[in-house]
Amino acid sequence: MITFENVDVVYPNGFKGLKNVDLKIAKGEFVAIVGLSGAGKSTLIRTINGLVPYTSGTLTVGDTVVDPRSRSKLRRLRARVGMIFQSFNLVNRISVLNNVLVGRSSMTPTWRSVLGWYRAEDKEIAFQSLERVGIVDKAYNRASALSGGQQQRVAIARVLAQDPEVILADEPVASLDPPTAHQVMRDMRRIQQELGITTIVNMHHLDLARSYADRIIGMRAGEVVFDGPVEEATDAV
Ligand code: ADP
Ligand code: ADP
């Protein structure tokens, strides 16, 4: 599904964000990327949807080569690859439902999304997505009125509404308290199992990664230093 061949990222200031990364991630896998702050986890995940352009090697998603220079190809890629962030990135002043409908925007003519006129079919999908993360009762609340865990579940629903092949989550639980972090990880795991969506999650807690992932990729200083099943991942990762 996702293949990195000798992928490097050199940032504009000359800093090497990724060094010679070789990885194959199969369809439907749940992969946790672990490492200390600054290890390159976010850089790795962001190359997959072109948010960070890679500077050498080859990166493919499905049968498409990621081409960071082509805006139209990136747009098509991002429709297939949903992303979740540490800070939720919701629009606070609009409703939960309208936040989830943003996930339908690539399927909606611009004039309709500007006016907030979504098709009944899109609303149906948005409600189904909210149901899947258990917060359909919050559909008409403002996003800013929800707790952190609930806001992250809205972000997951927004990604689901986009019907993605891949979900990338960049430290999705780093700003949540431990019970809420577990709850959000459980939701992501359940969704991957129910829908078979390839899921890649960055985190700095190995224990949390061990509890939910199939496979762990350990990073240090822009390099992959461990890649294996959860059972083989030790604290040395
Ligand atoms: P992690 O997600 O593991 O915390 P990051 O991928 O965010 O790590 O960062 C890896 C390294 O790349 C860090 O040293 C960071 O300072 C550096 N870095 C990130 N973005 C940029 C950038 N735009 N320009 C230069 N260096 C960057
Ligand atoms: P959860 O674990 O379900 O994500 P929390 O335990 O953090 O939620 O919050 C418990 C309840 O408190 C929730 O029903 C939520 O609606 C409410 N709540 C939390 N933070 C806020 C807030 N800033 N404004 C309004 N209600 C809030």
mmCIF file of C-alpha atoms in Angstrom, residues 11 13 17 23 41 43 47 49 63 83 91 94 100 109 113 115 117 119 129 151 156 158 187-188 190 206 211-213:
data_model
loop_
_atom_site.group_PDB
_atom_site.id
_atom_site.type_symbol
_atom_site.label_atom_id
_atom_site.label_comp_id
_atom_site.label_asym_id
_atom_site.label_seq_id
_atom_site.Cartn_x
_atom_site.Cartn_y
_atom_site.Cartn_z
ATOM 1 C CA TYR A 11 14.702 20.732 4.859
ATOM 2 C CA ASN A 13 17.863 25.025 5.902
ATOM 3 C CA GLY A 17 14.759 15.241 8.507
ATOM 4 C CA LEU A 23 9.553 0.766 4.419
ATOM 5 C CA LYS A 41 8.088 10.860 13.252
ATOM 6 C CA THR A 43 8.408 14.338 9.072
ATOM 7 C CA THR A 47 5.826 12.931 3.516
ATOM 8 C CA ASN A 49 0.456 13.086 2.002
ATOM 9 C CA ASP A 63 0.035 2.639 -7.325
ATOM 10 C CA MET A 83 -4.979 13.236 8.507
ATOM 11 C CA VAL A 91 -13.201 25.027 13.134
ATOM 12 C CA ILE A 94 -19.132 26.003 13.579
ATOM 13 C CA VAL A 100 -17.407 16.583 9.778
ATOM 14 C CA PRO A 109 -18.789 21.850 -5.542
ATOM 15 C CA SER A 113 -19.565 24.189 0.653
ATOM 16 C CA LEU A 115 -22.925 28.289 1.442
ATOM 17 C CA TRP A 117 -25.450 23.521 1.344
ATOM 18 C CA ARG A 119 -26.314 17.192 -0.140
ATOM 19 C CA SER A 129 -19.233 8.895 10.848
ATOM 20 C CA GLN A 151 -12.891 16.995 19.695
ATOM 21 C CA ILE A 156 -11.689 11.143 13.342
ATOM 22 C CA ARG A 158 -14.226 14.156 9.649
ATOM 23 C CA ASP A 187 -11.628 4.034 18.592
ATOM 24 C CA MET A 188 -8.886 4.215 15.987
ATOM 25 C CA ARG A 190 -11.741 -0.483 16.128
ATOM 26 C CA LEU A 206 5.821 2.803 23.598
ATOM 27 C CA SER A 211 -1.410 -1.937 23.293
ATOM 28 C CA TYR A 212 -3.009 -0.999 19.966
ATOM 29 C CA ALA A 213 -0.673 -1.442 16.982
#
